[in-house]
C-alpha cells in the first residue's frame, strides 16, 4: 500500500517559506501589507518606545513625535533641545512636583528670602490661629537694663572716672552713666569721684568739680549730691588716714559745690552745732571761710587752678618766671622742684630752661650764673627735666642769641661760658656744646704790624 506524502505534508522548503513570510508580514504585533513598508514600521515602533520612555520623566519636555513617527516642532519651527547639556542648565524642578517655576521667584542664593529690594509688610495677626493670644496685641517691648549691683558699683565706675581724668569730656561720662541702671546708688557717684580726686593732682580735682556740675540735673539730682557729701563728712576719719590733707580738700569741694549751685547755700547752716567729729568740723569751717572770702572777691571757681596744658602759654611763661625769681631769693631747690611739678606741663619744660638761661644772660654778677647752673643740674639729676626738653631749651637760646645780643652786648661771651660749665656738670652732651654759636670776629691788617692779622679784642 503506497501513500503519497507530498499531498498531505509540506516539504521543508515550503514550510520555511511560509514561516518566513509570516515573520516578515508581522513586526511587533503590527501586520504589514507590503514588504516595502518594513523599514517604516520599524521606525514607528522605535519612535513609540522612545516616546513611552521619555514621557513620564520629562513631563512633556524633549522630543515628541506625531502619529507617523516624525518629531514634532515648536511654533517657530525649531526642534526643542534634548541634549544632556540643556537638561543640566534647566532650572526647572526634576522631581515631578510643582509647576516647574524657578525657586524663590528667581531670587536664588543661600539664605535669601526673596529678590533684592523687596519690602515685606507687617504680618497681620490671624485671629483663628490656635496660638493667638488677645493680650499680646497691646504689648510694648522695651530693652530692660538690670540694676547695678552694689558689689559691682565701684568696679564699674572707677575706670570711667579715671579715664575721664585723661580726656576731660563730661558728656562722655554722662552717656556712660546713662546706660547704667544706677537706681538708688546714684548718690555714690559724687563720693567715688571726690575720693579718687583726693589722691590725684590739683588738675584732677578741678575736673572733678566740673564733672559734678555737669552731671547735676542730667544724671544726678541735688539730693544725690547732698547725701554724697553727707557721707563724705561721716567717713572723713578714714579718708584722713590715706590722705592727710583730706579735711581741707573736702572743705574746698563743698565750697566749690555751693558756688556752682549744686549744693544749697543753707547746707552749711544745717550742720551748725550738730557736728561732733573734729575732721568734719574742720572741713565745714574751711568751706565757710572760702565762701566768705568769695564774697570779698576771691574766685572760688578757680580754687583748684587750671592744670596742665589747659592754661594759656602766656600764663605758663609768667608762672615759670615767677618761680625762677622766687628761687633766686630763697635758693631752695626742692621748693622749685615742687612748684615745677605742680605746673603739670612736662612737655613745656623747655620753656623753663630757656627762661633760666636768658635770666643768666641778662643778669649782672656771678650769683645768678651759679644758682641757675645748680638748679638745672638738680632738676636733671631728679629727672624732672628730660634730655629732650633740656636740648630744646638750649637750642632755642642758640636761635635767639642774635636778638638777645642787641640788648645784652656780652651775651655771646656769657653763653659760651655757661654752655662750657653745663657740659662740665654733665647735663648736656658734647654735640649740644659744639652747636653753641659764637660771634663773628672781624680781622683787619694794621699798617704798623707788618701785615699781620689782628683779632678784635673785647
Coordinates of C-alpha atoms in Angstrom, one line a residue:
X1 CA 0.0 0.0 0.0
X2 CA 1.6 3.2 -1.1
X3 CA 0.9 6.7 0.2
X4 CA 1.8 10.0 -1.4
X5 CA 3.2 12.2 1.3
X6 CA 3.6 15.3 -0.9
X7 CA -0.2 15.9 -1.0
X8 CA -0.7 15.8 2.8
X9 CA 2.6 17.1 4.2
X10 CA 4.6 20.2 3.3
X11 CA 8.1 19.9 2.2
X12 CA 11.0 21.6 4.1
X13 CA 11.3 24.5 1.6
X14 CA 7.6 25.1 1.6
X15 CA 7.4 25.1 5.4
X16 CA 10.3 27.6 5.7
X17 CA 8.9 29.9 3.1
X18 CA 5.5 30.1 4.9
X19 CA 7.2 30.9 8.4
X20 CA 9.5 33.5 6.9
X21 CA 6.6 35.1 5.1
X22 CA 4.6 35.3 8.3
X23 CA 7.6 36.8 10.2
X24 CA 8.2 39.4 7.6
X25 CA 4.5 40.4 7.4
X26 CA 4.2 41.0 11.3
X27 CA 6.6 43.2 13.3
X28 CA 5.9 44.0 16.9
X29 CA 2.3 42.9 16.6
X30 CA 1.6 45.2 13.5
X31 CA 0.6 43.5 10.3
X32 CA 2.0 45.0 7.2
X33 CA 0.6 44.6 3.8
X34 CA 3.7 45.0 1.7
X35 CA 7.4 44.1 2.1
X36 CA 8.4 47.7 1.3
X37 CA 6.9 49.1 4.5
X38 CA 9.1 47.0 6.8
X39 CA 11.5 49.8 7.4
X40 CA 8.7 52.3 8.0
X41 CA 7.2 50.0 10.6
X42 CA 10.5 49.7 12.4
X43 CA 10.8 53.5 12.7
X44 CA 7.3 53.8 14.1
X45 CA 8.0 51.1 16.7
X46 CA 11.2 52.8 17.7
X47 CA 9.5 56.1 18.0
X48 CA 6.8 54.7 20.2
X49 CA 9.3 53.1 22.6
X50 CA 11.2 56.3 22.8
X51 CA 8.1 58.3 23.5
X52 CA 7.0 56.0 26.3
X53 CA 10.4 56.1 27.8
X54 CA 10.7 59.9 28.0
X55 CA 7.1 61.0 28.5
X56 CA 6.9 60.1 32.2
X57 CA 10.4 61.5 33.1
X58 CA 10.4 64.8 31.2
X59 CA 6.6 65.6 31.6
X60 CA 6.3 66.7 28.0
X61 CA 9.9 68.1 27.6
X62 CA 12.2 67.0 24.9
X63 CA 11.2 65.5 21.6
X64 CA 7.6 64.4 21.0
X65 CA 6.5 62.5 18.0
X66 CA 3.5 62.6 15.8
X67 CA 1.5 59.6 14.9
X68 CA 3.6 58.9 11.9
X69 CA 6.8 58.9 13.9
X70 CA 8.1 62.4 12.9
X71 CA 9.5 64.6 15.7
X72 CA 7.1 67.5 16.5
X73 CA 8.4 71.0 16.1
X74 CA 7.6 74.2 18.0
X75 CA 5.6 77.2 16.8
X76 CA 8.7 78.8 15.4
X77 CA 9.8 75.6 13.5
X78 CA 12.7 74.7 15.8
X79 CA 13.2 71.4 17.5
X80 CA 13.1 71.5 21.3
X81 CA 16.5 70.8 22.9
X82 CA 17.0 67.3 24.1
X83 CA 20.8 67.2 24.8
X84 CA 22.0 66.3 28.3
X85 CA 23.7 69.7 28.5
X86 CA 20.4 71.6 28.1
X87 CA 18.9 69.4 30.8
X88 CA 21.7 70.3 33.2
X89 CA 21.2 74.0 32.7
X90 CA 17.5 73.8 33.1
X91 CA 16.4 75.4 36.4
X92 CA 13.0 73.7 36.5
X93 CA 12.3 71.1 39.1
X94 CA 13.0 67.5 38.0
X95 CA 11.2 66.0 41.0
X96 CA 7.9 66.0 39.1
X97 CA 6.4 68.4 41.7
X98 CA 5.1 71.9 41.5
X99 CA 4.5 74.0 38.4
X100 CA 8.1 73.9 37.1
X101 CA 8.8 77.6 38.2
X102 CA 12.2 78.8 39.4
X103 CA 12.8 78.5 43.2
X104 CA 12.2 81.6 45.3
X105 CA 10.8 83.5 42.4
X106 CA 14.3 83.7 40.8
X107 CA 16.0 85.2 43.8
X108 CA 18.1 82.1 44.5
X109 CA 21.1 82.1 46.7
X110 CA 21.7 80.6 50.1
X111 CA 19.9 82.4 53.0
X112 CA 18.0 84.7 50.6
X113 CA 14.3 85.1 51.2
X114 CA 13.4 86.9 48.0
X115 CA 14.7 89.2 45.2
X116 CA 16.7 92.3 46.1
X117 CA 14.8 95.4 47.1
X118 CA 11.7 93.5 48.2
X119 CA 10.0 95.1 51.2
X120 CA 7.9 92.9 53.5
X121 CA 4.8 94.3 55.1
X122 CA 3.9 93.6 58.7
X123 CA 2.2 90.3 59.1
X124 CA -1.3 90.5 60.2
X125 CA -2.4 88.6 63.2
X126 CA -4.7 85.7 62.4
X127 CA -7.5 85.6 64.9
X128 CA -8.2 81.9 64.0
X129 CA -4.7 80.9 64.8
X130 CA -4.7 78.3 67.7
X131 CA -1.7 80.2 69.2
X132 CA -3.5 83.6 69.0
X133 CA -3.4 85.5 72.3
X134 CA -5.5 88.6 72.5
X135 CA -3.4 90.0 75.4
X136 CA -0.3 90.2 73.1
X137 CA -1.8 92.8 70.7
X138 CA -1.3 95.8 73.0
X139 CA 2.2 94.7 74.4
X140 CA 5.1 97.2 74.2
X141 CA 8.6 95.6 74.1
X142 CA 11.5 97.6 75.6
X143 CA 15.1 96.9 76.5
X144 CA 15.4 96.4 80.2
X145 CA 18.8 97.1 81.9
X146 CA 19.1 95.2 85.2
X147 CA 20.0 97.4 88.2
X148 CA 23.7 97.7 89.0
X149 CA 24.7 95.5 92.0
X150 CA 26.4 97.1 95.0
X151 CA 29.4 94.9 94.7
X152 CA 30.0 95.9 91.0
X153 CA 29.4 99.6 91.6
X154 CA 32.9 100.6 92.4
X155 CA 34.4 98.2 89.9
X156 CA 32.3 99.6 87.1
X157 CA 32.6 103.4 87.9
X158 CA 36.3 103.6 88.9
X159 CA 37.6 103.0 85.3
X160 CA 35.1 105.6 84.0
X161 CA 36.3 108.3 86.4
X162 CA 40.0 107.5 85.8
X163 CA 39.5 107.7 82.1
X164 CA 37.7 111.0 82.5
X165 CA 40.8 112.4 84.2
X166 CA 42.7 111.7 80.9
X167 CA 40.2 113.1 78.3
X168 CA 38.2 115.6 80.4
X169 CA 34.9 115.1 78.4
X170 CA 31.9 115.3 80.8
X171 CA 29.5 114.4 78.0
X172 CA 31.1 111.0 77.5
X173 CA 30.8 110.3 81.3
X174 CA 27.2 111.3 81.3
X175 CA 26.4 109.0 78.3
X176 CA 28.2 106.0 80.0
X177 CA 26.3 106.6 83.3
X178 CA 23.0 107.0 81.4
X179 CA 23.5 103.5 80.0
X180 CA 23.8 102.0 83.5
X181 CA 20.8 101.5 85.8
X182 CA 22.2 103.1 88.9
X183 CA 18.9 103.2 90.8
X184 CA 19.4 104.2 94.4
X185 CA 23.2 104.1 94.1
X186 CA 23.4 107.3 92.1
X187 CA 24.3 109.2 95.2
X188 CA 27.5 107.2 95.4
X189 CA 28.9 108.7 92.1
X190 CA 30.0 112.1 93.6
X191 CA 31.5 110.4 96.6
X192 CA 33.5 108.0 94.4
X193 CA 34.7 110.8 92.2
X194 CA 35.8 113.0 95.1
X195 CA 37.5 110.1 96.8
X196 CA 39.6 109.4 93.7
X197 CA 40.4 113.1 93.3
X198 CA 41.7 113.4 96.8
X199 CA 44.6 111.1 95.9
X200 CA 45.1 112.8 92.5
X201 CA 46.6 116.1 91.2
X202 CA 45.1 119.6 91.5
X203 CA 44.1 119.5 87.9
X204 CA 42.1 116.3 88.5
X205 CA 40.3 118.0 91.4
X206 CA 39.3 120.8 89.1
X207 CA 38.0 118.2 86.6
X208 CA 36.0 116.5 89.3
X209 CA 34.3 119.8 90.3
X210 CA 33.4 120.4 86.7
X211 CA 32.1 116.8 86.4
X212 CA 29.8 117.2 89.4
X213 CA 28.4 120.4 88.0
X214 CA 27.7 119.0 84.5
X215 CA 26.1 115.7 85.9
X216 CA 23.8 117.5 88.2
X217 CA 20.4 117.7 86.5
X218 CA 21.3 115.2 83.8
X219 CA 22.3 112.1 85.8
X220 CA 22.3 113.3 89.4
X221 CA 19.9 115.4 91.4
X222 CA 20.7 117.9 94.1
X223 CA 19.6 115.5 96.8
X224 CA 22.1 112.9 95.4
X225 CA 24.9 115.5 95.8
X226 CA 23.9 116.5 99.3
X227 CA 23.6 112.9 100.5
X228 CA 27.0 112.1 98.9
X229 CA 28.8 115.0 100.8
X230 CA 27.0 113.9 104.0
X231 CA 28.6 110.5 103.6
X232 CA 32.0 112.1 102.9
X233 CA 31.8 114.1 106.1
X234 CA 31.0 110.9 108.1
X235 CA 33.9 108.9 106.5
X236 CA 36.5 111.7 106.9
X237 CA 38.4 110.0 109.7
X238 CA 39.1 107.0 107.4
X239 CA 40.0 109.3 104.4
X240 CA 42.5 111.2 106.5
X241 CA 44.4 108.0 107.1
X242 CA 45.1 107.7 103.4
X243 CA 45.2 111.4 102.5
X244 CA 46.4 113.6 105.4
X245 CA 45.1 116.8 103.7
X246 CA 41.6 115.3 103.1
X247 CA 40.0 117.6 105.6
X248 CA 40.9 120.8 103.8
X249 CA 40.3 119.3 100.4
X250 CA 36.7 118.2 101.3
X251 CA 36.0 121.7 102.6
X252 CA 37.2 123.2 99.3
X253 CA 35.0 120.7 97.4
X254 CA 32.0 121.8 99.5
X255 CA 32.7 125.5 98.9
X256 CA 33.1 124.9 95.2
X257 CA 29.8 122.9 95.0
X258 CA 27.9 125.8 96.8
X259 CA 29.5 128.3 94.4
X260 CA 28.4 126.1 91.4
X261 CA 24.9 125.9 92.9
X262 CA 24.7 122.1 93.1
X263 CA 24.6 122.5 96.9
X264 CA 22.2 124.8 98.6
X265 CA 23.5 127.8 100.5
X266 CA 21.8 126.6 103.6
X267 CA 23.8 123.3 103.5
X268 CA 26.4 124.6 106.0
X269 CA 23.8 126.1 108.2
X270 CA 22.2 122.7 108.7
X271 CA 25.4 121.4 110.4
X272 CA 25.9 124.3 112.9
X273 CA 26.1 122.9 116.4
X274 CA 25.4 119.3 115.3
X275 CA 28.9 118.1 114.4
X276 CA 30.9 116.0 116.8
X277 CA 33.7 114.8 114.5
X278 CA 36.8 117.1 114.6
X279 CA 37.7 116.5 110.9
X280 CA 34.1 117.2 109.7
X281 CA 34.0 120.4 111.7
X282 CA 37.4 121.5 110.2
X283 CA 36.1 120.8 106.7
X284 CA 32.9 122.8 107.2
X285 CA 34.9 125.7 108.7
X286 CA 37.2 125.6 105.7
X287 CA 34.2 125.8 103.4
X288 CA 32.6 128.6 105.3
X289 CA 35.9 130.7 105.3
X290 CA 36.2 130.2 101.5
X291 CA 32.6 131.3 100.9
X292 CA 33.1 134.5 103.0
X293 CA 36.3 135.2 101.0
X294 CA 34.4 134.6 97.8
X295 CA 32.1 137.4 98.8
X296 CA 35.1 139.6 99.2
X297 CA 36.4 139.0 95.7
X298 CA 38.1 135.5 95.8
X299 CA 37.4 133.5 92.7
X300 CA 36.2 130.1 94.1
X301 CA 35.6 128.8 90.6
X302 CA 39.4 128.9 90.1
X303 CA 40.0 127.3 93.5
X304 CA 42.0 124.4 92.2
X305 CA 43.7 126.2 89.4
X306 CA 43.8 125.1 85.8
X307 CA 46.2 122.3 85.5
X308 CA 48.4 121.1 82.6
X309 CA 48.1 122.3 79.1
X310 CA 44.7 123.7 79.6
X311 CA 46.2 127.0 80.6
X312 CA 47.3 129.6 78.1
X313 CA 51.0 129.8 77.2
X314 CA 51.4 133.3 78.4
X315 CA 50.2 132.3 81.9
X316 CA 52.6 129.4 82.0
X317 CA 55.6 131.6 81.0
X318 CA 54.6 134.1 83.7
X319 CA 54.4 131.4 86.3
X320 CA 57.8 130.0 85.3
X321 CA 59.4 133.4 85.5
X322 CA 58.0 134.0 89.0
X323 CA 59.2 130.5 90.0
X324 CA 62.8 131.4 88.9
X325 CA 62.7 134.8 90.7
X326 CA 61.5 133.1 94.0
X327 CA 64.3 130.6 93.7
X328 CA 66.9 133.3 93.3
X329 CA 65.6 134.8 96.5
X330 CA 65.3 131.6 98.5
X331 CA 67.8 129.2 96.9
X332 CA 65.6 126.2 97.8
X333 CA 66.0 123.6 95.1
X334 CA 63.3 121.3 96.5
X335 CA 60.7 124.1 96.6
X336 CA 61.5 125.0 93.0
X337 CA 61.1 121.3 92.0
X338 CA 57.8 121.0 93.8
X339 CA 56.4 124.2 92.1
X340 CA 57.6 122.9 88.7
X341 CA 55.8 119.6 89.3
X342 CA 52.6 121.3 90.2
X343 CA 52.5 123.1 86.9
X344 CA 52.0 119.7 85.3
X345 CA 53.5 120.6 82.0
X346 CA 56.4 118.2 81.4
X347 CA 56.1 118.9 77.6
X348 CA 56.7 122.6 78.3
X349 CA 59.8 122.3 80.5
X350 CA 62.0 123.6 77.6
X351 CA 60.5 127.0 78.2
X352 CA 61.7 126.8 81.8
X353 CA 65.3 126.0 80.6
X354 CA 65.0 128.9 78.0
X355 CA 63.9 131.4 80.6
X356 CA 66.6 130.3 83.1
X357 CA 69.4 130.8 80.6
X358 CA 68.0 134.2 79.4
X359 CA 67.9 135.3 83.0
X360 CA 71.6 134.4 83.3
X361 CA 72.5 136.3 80.2
X362 CA 70.6 139.5 81.4
X363 CA 71.9 139.3 85.0
X364 CA 74.9 141.1 86.4
X365 CA 77.3 139.2 88.6
X366 CA 78.1 135.5 89.1
X367 CA 75.4 134.7 91.7
X368 CA 72.6 134.1 89.2
X369 CA 75.1 132.3 87.0
X370 CA 76.0 129.8 89.7
X371 CA 72.4 129.4 91.1
X372 CA 70.8 128.7 87.8
X373 CA 73.5 126.2 86.9
X374 CA 73.0 124.4 90.2
X375 CA 69.2 124.4 89.7
X376 CA 69.4 122.9 86.2
X377 CA 71.7 120.2 87.4
X378 CA 69.4 119.4 90.3
X379 CA 66.4 119.1 88.1
X380 CA 68.4 117.0 85.6
X381 CA 69.5 114.5 88.3
X382 CA 66.0 114.2 89.8
X383 CA 64.7 113.5 86.2
X384 CA 62.2 116.4 86.3
X385 CA 63.7 117.8 83.1
X386 CA 64.3 115.2 80.4
X387 CA 67.1 115.0 77.8
X388 CA 64.8 116.2 75.1
X389 CA 63.4 119.2 77.0
X390 CA 66.9 120.3 78.1
X391 CA 68.2 120.1 74.5
X392 CA 65.2 122.0 73.1
X393 CA 65.7 124.8 75.7
X394 CA 69.4 125.2 74.8
X395 CA 68.6 125.2 71.0
X396 CA 66.0 127.9 71.4
X397 CA 68.6 130.1 73.1
X398 CA 71.0 129.4 70.3
X399 CA 68.4 130.5 67.7
X400 CA 67.6 133.8 69.6
X401 CA 71.1 134.8 70.7
X402 CA 71.4 137.3 67.9
X403 CA 68.4 139.2 69.1
X404 CA 69.4 138.9 72.8
X405 CA 72.8 140.3 71.9
X406 CA 71.2 143.6 70.8
X407 CA 70.1 144.3 74.4
X408 CA 73.0 142.4 76.1
X409 CA 76.3 143.1 74.3
X410 CA 78.2 140.4 76.2
X411 CA 75.5 137.7 75.6
X412 CA 77.8 135.6 73.3
X413 CA 80.6 135.5 75.8
X414 CA 78.4 134.7 78.8
X415 CA 76.5 131.9 76.8
X416 CA 79.8 130.2 75.8
X417 CA 80.9 130.2 79.4
X418 CA 77.5 128.9 80.6
X419 CA 77.5 126.1 78.0
X420 CA 81.0 125.0 78.9
X421 CA 80.1 124.8 82.6
X422 CA 76.9 122.9 81.7
X423 CA 79.0 120.4 79.8
X424 CA 81.4 120.1 82.7
X425 CA 78.4 119.5 85.1
X426 CA 77.3 116.6 82.8
X427 CA 73.7 117.6 81.9
X428 CA 74.3 118.4 78.3
X429 CA 76.2 116.4 75.7
X430 CA 79.3 117.3 73.7
X431 CA 77.3 117.6 70.4
X432 CA 75.0 120.2 72.0
X433 CA 78.0 122.1 73.4
X434 CA 79.6 122.3 69.9
X435 CA 76.4 123.8 68.4
X436 CA 76.8 126.9 70.6
X437 CA 77.1 129.9 68.3
X438 CA 80.0 132.3 68.6
X439 CA 80.1 135.9 67.5
X440 CA 81.9 136.5 64.2
X441 CA 85.3 138.2 64.8
X442 CA 86.5 140.8 62.3
X443 CA 90.0 140.6 61.1
X444 CA 91.9 143.5 59.6
X445 CA 95.5 144.4 58.7
X446 CA 97.3 147.1 60.7
X447 CA 99.8 149.3 58.9
X448 CA 102.2 149.2 61.9
X449 CA 102.0 145.4 62.4
X450 CA 104.0 144.4 59.3
X451 CA 101.0 142.8 57.5
X452 CA 99.9 140.6 60.4
X453 CA 96.3 139.8 61.0
X454 CA 94.9 141.1 64.3
X455 CA 91.9 139.7 66.2
X456 CA 89.3 142.1 67.6
X457 CA 89.5 142.3 71.4
X458 CA 86.6 142.6 73.8

